């Protein structure tokens, strides 16, 4: 705030020895105040206004304090009364002006707040992008719905596993190719060879260890494979595996369940084909194919003219596995299956590249509300 040198001197030093000069001197200060106040009120800067108010009314360094200190207290006795009167008039004028301005600023603030709060209902609403469930999650929930509808329940297990649960108990013997660190991430420094699970099967073993049959579970979750990422492979992907063990499960129930799943997932017209295959933990094993959901089986680019799309692997539980969980292979039988959720999502929604599922490109994600 610009200084007012005259208030640093006494009236005597300024040579104001008559009441007229005193009145003129105070008028000079009052005129200076009014000019500064006008300048201030052109702006609306609250901070600037606060400084201006302090500059005039500040207890320590305010103009009024200086006038009181230098002019009033040092006024010659014959001028004390006129100085006192002029000071009171100046003080009253300054405070009244500042108060009026404060109200004005307050009113303006309330008004803009009111204007701000005043919702103009004619204005279009603010589109709040609420996002969508990720396609993998949507597909997973679709798969979960289908199996829960036929009496399976969901169990989830640890992503860091031991070689015993990830391999041994699943009849994947030592030196089996799946074991070497080609395909598996081993936890460095872990004395017991802890690893990142390569499938969710370990949780089926853990469940059978804890529970007596019948068992009907699906086990979803992330699994890890030391694959070089390409269009259809990634070092982490999502799986759902399933297991049903009871005293009288036949290949027929296995086939029926698989066909029910395919119709539920791809539609009532989808046909199912079982192709012989091999997995250490199932015997017999099969790859489950479905008629191509794009061409209906007549052959197209998506099914490479075969009319069939490979969906997932499955089979009757290899009795060797029961030995690891103290189940009586003589009295029990079961089937199991394993599916890649990412792969099924890509297949169902016609997505060519696995990486787009995890690149967080909203242009891609928005397509699947
Ligand atoms: C137990 C017994 C049997 C689980 C099975 C498959 C077949 C299978 C692959 C599908 C795509 C893995 O995600 S993928 O790459 N899995 O084909 N999985 S049978 O069999 C079990 C599991 C646990 C106790």
Tab-separated table of C-alpha atoms and ligand atoms in Angstrom:
chain	number	residue	atom	x	y	z
A	1	UNK	CA	0.000	0.000	0.000
A	2	UNK	CA	1.530	3.351	-1.066
A	3	UNK	CA	3.091	5.237	1.892
A	4	UNK	CA	1.747	8.580	3.129
A	5	UNK	CA	4.912	10.436	4.222
A	6	UNK	CA	3.072	13.331	5.958
A	7	UNK	CA	1.751	11.078	8.697
A	8	UNK	CA	5.276	10.232	9.736
A	9	UNK	CA	5.762	13.888	10.796
A	10	UNK	CA	4.006	15.862	13.532
A	11	UNK	CA	1.677	18.646	12.552
A	12	UNK	CA	4.218	21.065	13.991
A	13	UNK	CA	6.926	19.671	11.714
A	14	UNK	CA	4.485	20.060	8.833
A	15	UNK	CA	3.927	23.666	9.874
A	16	UNK	CA	0.232	23.190	10.484
A	17	UNK	CA	-0.173	25.684	13.248
A	18	UNK	CA	-3.749	26.804	12.598
A	19	UNK	CA	-7.053	24.931	12.852
A	20	UNK	CA	-7.634	25.627	9.126
A	21	UNK	CA	-4.322	24.013	8.223
A	22	UNK	CA	-5.124	21.086	10.488
A	23	UNK	CA	-8.522	20.645	8.822
A	24	UNK	CA	-6.866	20.881	5.388
A	25	UNK	CA	-4.237	18.362	6.419
A	26	UNK	CA	-6.865	15.848	7.548
A	27	UNK	CA	-8.822	16.513	4.341
A	28	UNK	CA	-5.638	15.625	2.436
A	29	UNK	CA	-5.449	12.275	4.262
A	30	UNK	CA	-9.139	11.647	3.783
A	31	UNK	CA	-8.812	12.442	0.040
A	32	UNK	CA	-5.858	10.053	-0.182
A	33	UNK	CA	-7.942	7.382	1.562
A	34	UNK	CA	-10.910	7.853	-0.780
A	35	UNK	CA	-8.677	7.626	-3.840
A	36	UNK	CA	-6.990	4.467	-2.600
A	37	UNK	CA	-10.388	2.995	-1.635
A	38	UNK	CA	-11.705	3.724	-5.129
A	39	UNK	CA	-8.623	2.066	-6.651
A	40	UNK	CA	-9.101	-0.936	-4.363
A	41	UNK	CA	-12.781	-1.375	-5.088
A	42	UNK	CA	-12.109	-1.547	-8.859
A	43	UNK	CA	-10.392	-4.871	-8.135
A	44	UNK	CA	-12.130	-7.668	-6.291
A	45	UNK	CA	-9.087	-9.206	-4.918
A	46	UNK	CA	-9.970	-10.154	-1.328
A	47	UNK	CA	-6.299	-10.425	-0.342
A	48	UNK	CA	-5.498	-6.996	-1.745
A	49	UNK	CA	-8.478	-5.577	0.094
A	50	UNK	CA	-7.316	-7.223	3.350
A	51	UNK	CA	-3.891	-5.502	2.964
A	52	UNK	CA	-5.546	-2.139	2.246
A	53	UNK	CA	-7.762	-2.416	5.351
A	54	UNK	CA	-4.762	-3.403	7.446
A	55	UNK	CA	-2.797	-0.490	5.915
A	56	UNK	CA	-5.357	1.942	7.271
A	57	UNK	CA	-6.669	0.319	10.425
A	58	UNK	CA	-3.736	-1.914	11.413
A	59	UNK	CA	-3.071	-1.540	15.201
A	60	UNK	CA	0.689	-1.435	14.716
A	61	UNK	CA	1.419	0.147	11.356
A	62	UNK	CA	-1.974	1.441	10.221
A	63	UNK	CA	-2.394	5.032	8.986
A	64	UNK	CA	-4.940	5.809	11.686
A	65	UNK	CA	-2.494	4.596	14.326
A	66	UNK	CA	0.242	6.789	12.853
A	67	UNK	CA	-2.074	9.827	12.745
A	68	UNK	CA	-3.088	9.187	16.328
A	69	UNK	CA	0.571	8.695	17.376
A	70	UNK	CA	2.104	11.569	15.412
A	71	UNK	CA	-0.635	14.136	15.040
A	72	UNK	CA	-3.030	13.582	17.935
A	73	UNK	CA	-0.624	12.724	20.739
A	74	UNK	CA	1.868	15.408	19.621
A	75	UNK	CA	-0.707	18.118	18.885
A	76	UNK	CA	0.004	21.471	20.516
A	77	UNK	CA	-2.590	22.029	23.270
A	78	UNK	CA	-4.342	24.839	21.344
A	79	UNK	CA	-4.901	22.517	18.403
A	80	UNK	CA	-5.695	19.338	20.401
A	81	UNK	CA	-9.460	19.809	20.198
A	82	UNK	CA	-9.605	20.425	16.426
A	83	UNK	CA	-7.053	17.598	15.862
A	84	UNK	CA	-9.170	15.308	18.065
A	85	UNK	CA	-12.368	16.178	16.158
A	86	UNK	CA	-10.725	15.826	12.739
A	87	UNK	CA	-9.186	12.492	13.818
A	88	UNK	CA	-12.580	11.113	14.983
A	89	UNK	CA	-14.207	12.268	11.722
A	90	UNK	CA	-11.406	10.678	9.651
A	91	UNK	CA	-11.567	7.458	11.702
A	92	UNK	CA	-15.351	7.261	11.392
A	93	UNK	CA	-15.150	7.916	7.632
A	94	UNK	CA	-12.462	5.271	7.130
A	95	UNK	CA	-14.295	2.632	9.172
A	96	UNK	CA	-17.668	3.389	7.576
A	97	UNK	CA	-16.163	3.186	4.092
A	98	UNK	CA	-14.351	-0.054	4.906
A	99	UNK	CA	-17.481	-1.598	6.498
A	100	UNK	CA	-19.618	-0.638	3.482
A	101	UNK	CA	-17.010	-2.155	1.186
A	102	UNK	CA	-16.782	-5.328	3.315
A	103	UNK	CA	-20.547	-5.772	3.039
A	104	UNK	CA	-20.315	-5.170	-0.712
A	105	UNK	CA	-17.584	-7.810	-1.086
A	106	UNK	CA	-19.531	-10.221	1.136
A	107	UNK	CA	-22.720	-9.647	-0.865
A	108	UNK	CA	-20.812	-10.178	-4.132
A	109	UNK	CA	-19.333	-13.405	-2.720
A	110	UNK	CA	-22.768	-14.614	-1.595
A	111	UNK	CA	-24.250	-13.664	-4.931
A	112	UNK	CA	-21.596	-15.527	-6.936
A	113	UNK	CA	-21.956	-18.448	-4.498
A	114	UNK	CA	-25.715	-18.337	-4.979
A	115	UNK	CA	-25.213	-17.970	-8.738
A	116	UNK	CA	-22.784	-20.850	-8.543
A	117	UNK	CA	-25.197	-22.952	-6.530
A	118	UNK	CA	-28.048	-21.855	-8.646
A	119	UNK	CA	-28.337	-24.856	-10.928
A	120	UNK	CA	-29.503	-23.814	-14.321
A	121	UNK	CA	-31.643	-26.862	-15.014
A	122	UNK	CA	-31.724	-25.957	-18.675
A	123	UNK	CA	-27.992	-26.646	-18.870
A	124	UNK	CA	-27.074	-30.152	-20.056
A	125	UNK	CA	-25.998	-32.425	-17.145
A	126	UNK	CA	-22.311	-33.090	-16.469
A	127	UNK	CA	-21.544	-36.491	-18.004
A	128	UNK	CA	-19.756	-38.404	-15.186
A	129	UNK	CA	-17.932	-41.291	-16.883
A	130	UNK	CA	-18.724	-44.141	-14.481
A	131	UNK	CA	-16.568	-46.753	-16.247
A	132	UNK	CA	-17.511	-50.353	-16.876
A	133	UNK	CA	-16.670	-53.743	-15.397
A	134	UNK	CA	-13.538	-54.997	-17.178
A	135	UNK	CA	-14.238	-57.442	-19.929
A	136	UNK	CA	-12.254	-60.168	-18.127
A	137	UNK	CA	-14.359	-59.597	-15.025
A	138	UNK	CA	-17.583	-59.619	-17.084
A	139	UNK	CA	-16.534	-62.916	-18.701
A	140	UNK	CA	-15.464	-64.361	-15.372
A	141	UNK	CA	-18.843	-63.463	-13.805
A	142	UNK	CA	-20.618	-65.063	-16.783
A	143	UNK	CA	-18.625	-68.281	-16.281
A	144	UNK	CA	-19.234	-68.183	-12.504
A	145	UNK	CA	-22.993	-67.717	-13.054
A	146	UNK	CA	-23.127	-70.806	-15.285
A	147	UNK	CA	-21.341	-73.138	-12.840
A	148	UNK	CA	-23.092	-71.785	-9.749
A	149	UNK	CA	-26.333	-72.557	-11.565
A	150	UNK	CA	-25.441	-76.288	-11.480
A	151	UNK	CA	-24.306	-76.488	-7.875
A	152	UNK	CA	-20.625	-75.545	-8.050
A	153	UNK	CA	-19.216	-73.132	-5.464
A	154	UNK	CA	-16.304	-70.726	-5.713
A	155	UNK	CA	-13.086	-71.254	-3.753
A	156	UNK	CA	-9.986	-69.088	-4.121
A	157	UNK	CA	-6.389	-69.899	-3.233
A	158	UNK	CA	-2.912	-68.396	-2.876
A	159	UNK	CA	-1.015	-67.231	-5.980
A	160	UNK	CA	2.319	-68.244	-4.439
A	161	UNK	CA	2.408	-72.026	-4.170
A	162	UNK	CA	4.727	-74.874	-3.309
A	163	UNK	CA	6.004	-77.342	-5.927
A	164	UNK	CA	4.043	-80.036	-4.077
A	165	UNK	CA	0.636	-78.410	-4.619
A	166	UNK	CA	1.433	-76.961	-8.050
A	167	UNK	CA	2.995	-80.128	-9.487
A	168	UNK	CA	3.470	-83.230	-7.309
A	169	UNK	CA	-0.070	-83.619	-5.959
A	170	UNK	CA	-1.328	-83.091	-9.505
A	171	UNK	CA	0.558	-86.106	-10.716
A	172	UNK	CA	3.159	-83.933	-12.457
A	173	UNK	CA	6.264	-85.892	-11.502
A	174	UNK	CA	9.776	-84.584	-11.024
A	175	UNK	CA	11.451	-83.799	-14.383
A	176	UNK	CA	8.055	-83.271	-16.024
A	177	UNK	CA	8.619	-80.518	-18.652
A	178	UNK	CA	5.962	-78.328	-16.986
A	179	UNK	CA	8.243	-78.115	-13.977
A	180	UNK	CA	11.317	-76.524	-15.429
A	181	UNK	CA	11.740	-72.809	-14.938
A	182	UNK	CA	11.100	-72.503	-18.620
A	183	UNK	CA	7.425	-72.253	-17.864
A	184	UNK	CA	7.437	-71.405	-14.182
A	185	UNK	CA	8.391	-68.334	-12.131
A	186	UNK	CA	10.256	-69.539	-9.026
A	187	UNK	CA	10.562	-67.185	-6.041
A	188	UNK	CA	14.255	-66.296	-5.768
A	189	UNK	CA	15.822	-67.250	-2.442
A	190	UNK	CA	12.878	-69.391	-1.390
A	191	UNK	CA	14.435	-72.494	0.133
A	192	UNK	CA	11.338	-74.624	-0.453
A	193	UNK	CA	11.136	-73.649	-4.129
A	194	UNK	CA	8.086	-71.463	-3.804
A	195	UNK	CA	6.722	-70.392	-7.171
A	196	UNK	CA	3.975	-68.397	-8.818
A	197	UNK	CA	1.189	-70.904	-9.495
A	198	UNK	CA	0.932	-71.930	-13.163
A	199	UNK	CA	-2.710	-72.984	-12.724
A	200	UNK	CA	-5.357	-72.765	-9.996
A	201	UNK	CA	-5.389	-76.581	-9.579
A	202	UNK	CA	-3.407	-76.444	-6.279
A	203	UNK	CA	-6.544	-75.075	-4.597
A	204	UNK	CA	-8.512	-78.155	-5.715
A	205	UNK	CA	-5.926	-80.310	-3.911
A	206	UNK	CA	-6.060	-78.082	-0.814
A	207	UNK	CA	-9.882	-78.322	-0.842
A	208	UNK	CA	-9.922	-82.119	-1.145
A	209	UNK	CA	-7.383	-82.338	1.704
A	210	UNK	CA	-9.775	-80.386	3.916
A	211	UNK	CA	-13.142	-81.667	2.759
A	212	UNK	CA	-14.696	-85.074	2.290
A	213	UNK	CA	-16.483	-85.674	-1.053
A	214	UNK	CA	-18.819	-84.807	-2.707
A	215	UNK	CA	-16.866	-81.803	-3.971
A	216	UNK	CA	-18.100	-79.424	-6.691
A	217	UNK	CA	-15.934	-76.326	-6.881
A	218	UNK	CA	-14.664	-73.766	-9.347
A	219	UNK	CA	-11.366	-72.028	-8.653
A	220	UNK	CA	-10.841	-68.646	-10.360
A	221	UNK	CA	-7.716	-66.545	-10.226
A	222	UNK	CA	-4.530	-65.188	-11.735
A	223	UNK	CA	-1.908	-67.704	-12.902
A	224	UNK	CA	1.618	-67.108	-14.119
A	225	UNK	CA	3.620	-68.699	-16.948
A	226	UNK	CA	7.020	-67.741	-18.238
A	227	UNK	CA	5.638	-67.099	-21.702
A	228	UNK	CA	6.972	-64.441	-24.048
A	229	UNK	CA	4.036	-62.054	-24.392
A	230	UNK	CA	2.498	-62.214	-27.873
A	231	UNK	CA	-0.994	-61.857	-29.336
A	232	UNK	CA	-2.374	-64.795	-27.375
A	233	UNK	CA	0.111	-65.362	-24.524
A	234	UNK	CA	1.018	-63.302	-21.490
A	235	UNK	CA	3.130	-63.961	-18.364
A	236	UNK	CA	-0.040	-63.537	-16.268
A	237	UNK	CA	-3.576	-64.497	-17.201
A	238	UNK	CA	-6.834	-65.468	-15.528
A	239	UNK	CA	-8.091	-69.001	-15.195
A	240	UNK	CA	-11.135	-70.818	-13.929
A	241	UNK	CA	-10.670	-74.452	-13.124
A	242	UNK	CA	-13.392	-76.758	-11.940
A	243	UNK	CA	-13.599	-80.056	-10.105
A	244	UNK	CA	-16.464	-82.414	-9.364
A	245	UNK	CA	-15.787	-85.544	-7.289
A	246	UNK	CA	-18.459	-87.846	-5.962
A	247	UNK	CA	-19.231	-91.517	-5.645
A	248	UNK	CA	-20.995	-91.965	-8.970
A	249	UNK	CA	-19.739	-89.413	-11.458
A	250	UNK	CA	-19.515	-90.860	-14.977
A	251	UNK	CA	-18.045	-89.644	-18.264
A	252	UNK	CA	-21.687	-89.024	-19.225
A	253	UNK	CA	-22.142	-86.469	-16.420
A	254	UNK	CA	-18.812	-84.932	-17.482
A	255	UNK	CA	-19.973	-84.630	-21.090
A	256	UNK	CA	-23.404	-83.341	-20.025
A	257	UNK	CA	-21.845	-80.648	-17.862
A	258	UNK	CA	-19.482	-79.573	-20.662
A	259	UNK	CA	-22.327	-79.386	-23.209
A	260	UNK	CA	-24.521	-77.457	-20.743
A	261	UNK	CA	-21.665	-74.972	-20.248
A	262	UNK	CA	-21.083	-74.496	-23.985
A	263	UNK	CA	-24.788	-73.856	-24.656
A	264	UNK	CA	-25.021	-71.415	-21.741
A	265	UNK	CA	-21.846	-69.562	-22.757
A	266	UNK	CA	-22.200	-69.527	-26.545
A	267	UNK	CA	-25.918	-69.980	-27.019
A	268	UNK	CA	-28.356	-72.875	-27.468
A	269	UNK	CA	-27.283	-73.604	-31.059
A	270	UNK	CA	-23.610	-74.102	-30.106
A	271	UNK	CA	-22.473	-77.673	-30.634
A	272	UNK	CA	-19.729	-79.360	-28.545
A	273	UNK	CA	-16.927	-81.652	-29.647
A	274	UNK	CA	-14.521	-83.554	-27.360
A	275	UNK	CA	-11.046	-84.201	-28.874
A	276	UNK	CA	-8.766	-86.688	-27.111
A	277	UNK	CA	-5.871	-84.962	-25.312
A	278	UNK	CA	-3.482	-85.459	-22.386
A	279	UNK	CA	-3.067	-83.821	-18.982
A	280	UNK	CA	-1.176	-85.429	-16.094
A	281	UNK	CA	-4.108	-84.848	-13.722
A	282	UNK	CA	-6.947	-86.189	-15.887
A	283	UNK	CA	-7.443	-89.531	-17.591
A	284	UNK	CA	-9.043	-89.683	-20.125
A	285	UNK	CA	-8.403	-86.068	-21.148
A	286	UNK	CA	-10.052	-83.990	-23.830
A	287	UNK	CA	-9.901	-80.637	-25.523
A	288	UNK	CA	-13.411	-79.219	-25.664
A	289	UNK	CA	-14.299	-77.502	-28.935
A	290	UNK	CA	-17.466	-75.590	-29.736
A	291	UNK	CA	-18.985	-74.884	-33.124
A	292	UNK	CA	-17.697	-71.513	-34.312
A	293	UNK	CA	-19.936	-68.758	-32.871
A	294	UNK	CA	-19.120	-66.574	-35.917
A	295	UNK	CA	-19.927	-68.907	-38.818
A	296	UNK	CA	-22.021	-71.405	-36.925
A	297	UNK	CA	-19.628	-74.157	-38.025
A	298	UNK	CA	-19.581	-73.590	-41.799
A	299	UNK	CA	-15.973	-72.337	-41.616
A	300	UNK	CA	-14.625	-68.803	-41.493
A	301	UNK	CA	-11.456	-66.729	-40.768
A	302	UNK	CA	-12.093	-66.931	-37.008
A	303	UNK	CA	-12.216	-70.764	-36.896
A	304	UNK	CA	-9.644	-71.033	-39.697
A	305	UNK	CA	-12.298	-72.670	-41.855
A	306	UNK	CA	-12.532	-75.615	-39.356
A	307	UNK	CA	-15.962	-74.621	-38.050
A	308	UNK	CA	-14.710	-75.412	-34.553
A	309	UNK	CA	-13.195	-73.204	-31.854
A	310	UNK	CA	-11.073	-74.747	-29.052
A	311	UNK	CA	-12.570	-73.613	-25.734
A	312	UNK	CA	-10.845	-75.401	-22.840
A	313	UNK	CA	-9.273	-78.622	-21.576
A	314	UNK	CA	-10.959	-81.193	-19.331
A	315	UNK	CA	-11.127	-84.805	-18.384
A	316	UNK	CA	-11.978	-87.415	-15.769
A	317	UNK	CA	-9.816	-86.899	-12.664
A	318	UNK	CA	-6.744	-89.130	-12.834
A	319	UNK	CA	-7.197	-91.571	-9.888
A	320	UNK	CA	-3.475	-91.047	-9.134
A	321	UNK	CA	-4.430	-87.644	-7.775
A	322	UNK	CA	-6.756	-89.142	-5.137
A	323	UNK	CA	-3.733	-90.774	-3.557
A	324	UNK	CA	-2.380	-87.356	-2.612
A	325	UNK	CA	-5.542	-86.281	-0.839
A	326	UNK	CA	-6.461	-89.514	0.896
A	327	UNK	CA	-9.537	-90.087	-1.285
A	328	UNK	CA	-10.504	-93.658	-2.026
A	329	UNK	CA	-10.050	-94.003	-5.785
A	330	UNK	CA	-12.101	-97.201	-5.670
A	331	UNK	CA	-15.214	-95.450	-4.399
A	332	UNK	CA	-14.886	-92.089	-6.066
A	333	UNK	CA	-14.766	-90.628	-9.549
A	334	UNK	CA	-14.776	-87.098	-10.889
A	335	UNK	CA	-14.091	-84.723	-13.703
A	336	UNK	CA	-12.187	-81.499	-13.958
A	337	UNK	CA	-11.718	-78.704	-16.433
A	338	UNK	CA	-9.505	-75.685	-16.911
A	339	UNK	CA	-10.222	-72.602	-19.002
A	340	UNK	CA	-8.370	-69.392	-19.779
A	341	UNK	CA	-10.817	-66.536	-19.002
A	342	UNK	CA	-8.876	-63.978	-21.084
A	343	UNK	CA	-8.890	-66.381	-24.044
A	344	UNK	CA	-12.652	-67.029	-23.741
A	345	UNK	CA	-13.283	-63.257	-23.546
A	346	UNK	CA	-11.195	-62.697	-26.680
A	347	UNK	CA	-12.988	-65.504	-28.463
A	348	UNK	CA	-16.489	-64.358	-27.443
A	349	UNK	CA	-15.938	-60.635	-28.179
A	350	UNK	CA	-13.766	-61.122	-31.268
A	351	UNK	CA	-10.597	-59.590	-29.786
A	352	UNK	CA	-7.405	-60.485	-31.651
A	353	UNK	CA	-4.731	-59.208	-29.250
A	354	UNK	CA	-4.423	-60.347	-25.605
A	355	UNK	CA	-2.388	-57.250	-24.599
A	356	UNK	CA	-5.297	-54.854	-25.319
A	357	UNK	CA	-7.061	-56.407	-22.324
A	358	UNK	CA	-4.482	-54.986	-19.943
A	359	UNK	CA	-3.361	-51.786	-21.745
A	360	UNK	CA	-6.076	-49.669	-20.079
A	361	UNK	CA	-6.968	-47.904	-23.311
A	362	UNK	CA	-10.418	-46.469	-22.487
A	363	UNK	CA	-11.259	-46.381	-26.211
A	364	UNK	CA	-11.088	-50.188	-26.028
A	365	UNK	CA	-12.613	-50.602	-22.560
A	366	UNK	CA	-15.576	-48.331	-23.352
A	367	UNK	CA	-16.742	-50.749	-26.043
A	368	UNK	CA	-17.879	-53.281	-23.422
A	369	UNK	CA	-20.376	-51.534	-21.127
B	1	LIG	C1	-7.327	-81.579	-10.039
B	1	LIG	C2	-7.572	-82.528	-10.978
B	1	LIG	C3	-7.683	-82.155	-12.306
B	1	LIG	C4	-7.769	-79.170	-14.395
B	1	LIG	C5	-7.692	-79.173	-15.849
B	1	LIG	C6	-7.219	-78.449	-17.867
B	1	LIG	C7	-7.721	-79.672	-18.160
B	1	LIG	C8	-6.749	-77.494	-18.877
B	1	LIG	C9	-5.737	-75.432	-19.386
B	1	LIG	C10	-6.884	-74.653	-20.066
B	1	LIG	C11	-6.395	-73.380	-20.606
B	1	LIG	C12	-4.963	-74.394	-18.686
B	1	LIG	O1	-5.668	-71.904	-18.746
B	1	LIG	S1	-5.151	-72.914	-19.554
B	1	LIG	O2	-4.005	-72.680	-20.279
B	1	LIG	N1	-6.250	-76.407	-18.425
B	1	LIG	O3	-6.845	-77.696	-20.051
B	1	LIG	N2	-7.174	-78.174	-16.582
B	1	LIG	S2	-8.170	-80.435	-16.728
B	1	LIG	O4	-7.677	-80.525	-13.993
B	1	LIG	C13	-7.542	-80.869	-12.662
B	1	LIG	C14	-7.293	-79.903	-11.737
B	1	LIG	C15	-7.202	-80.293	-10.414
B	1	LIG	C16	-7.216	-81.951	-8.594
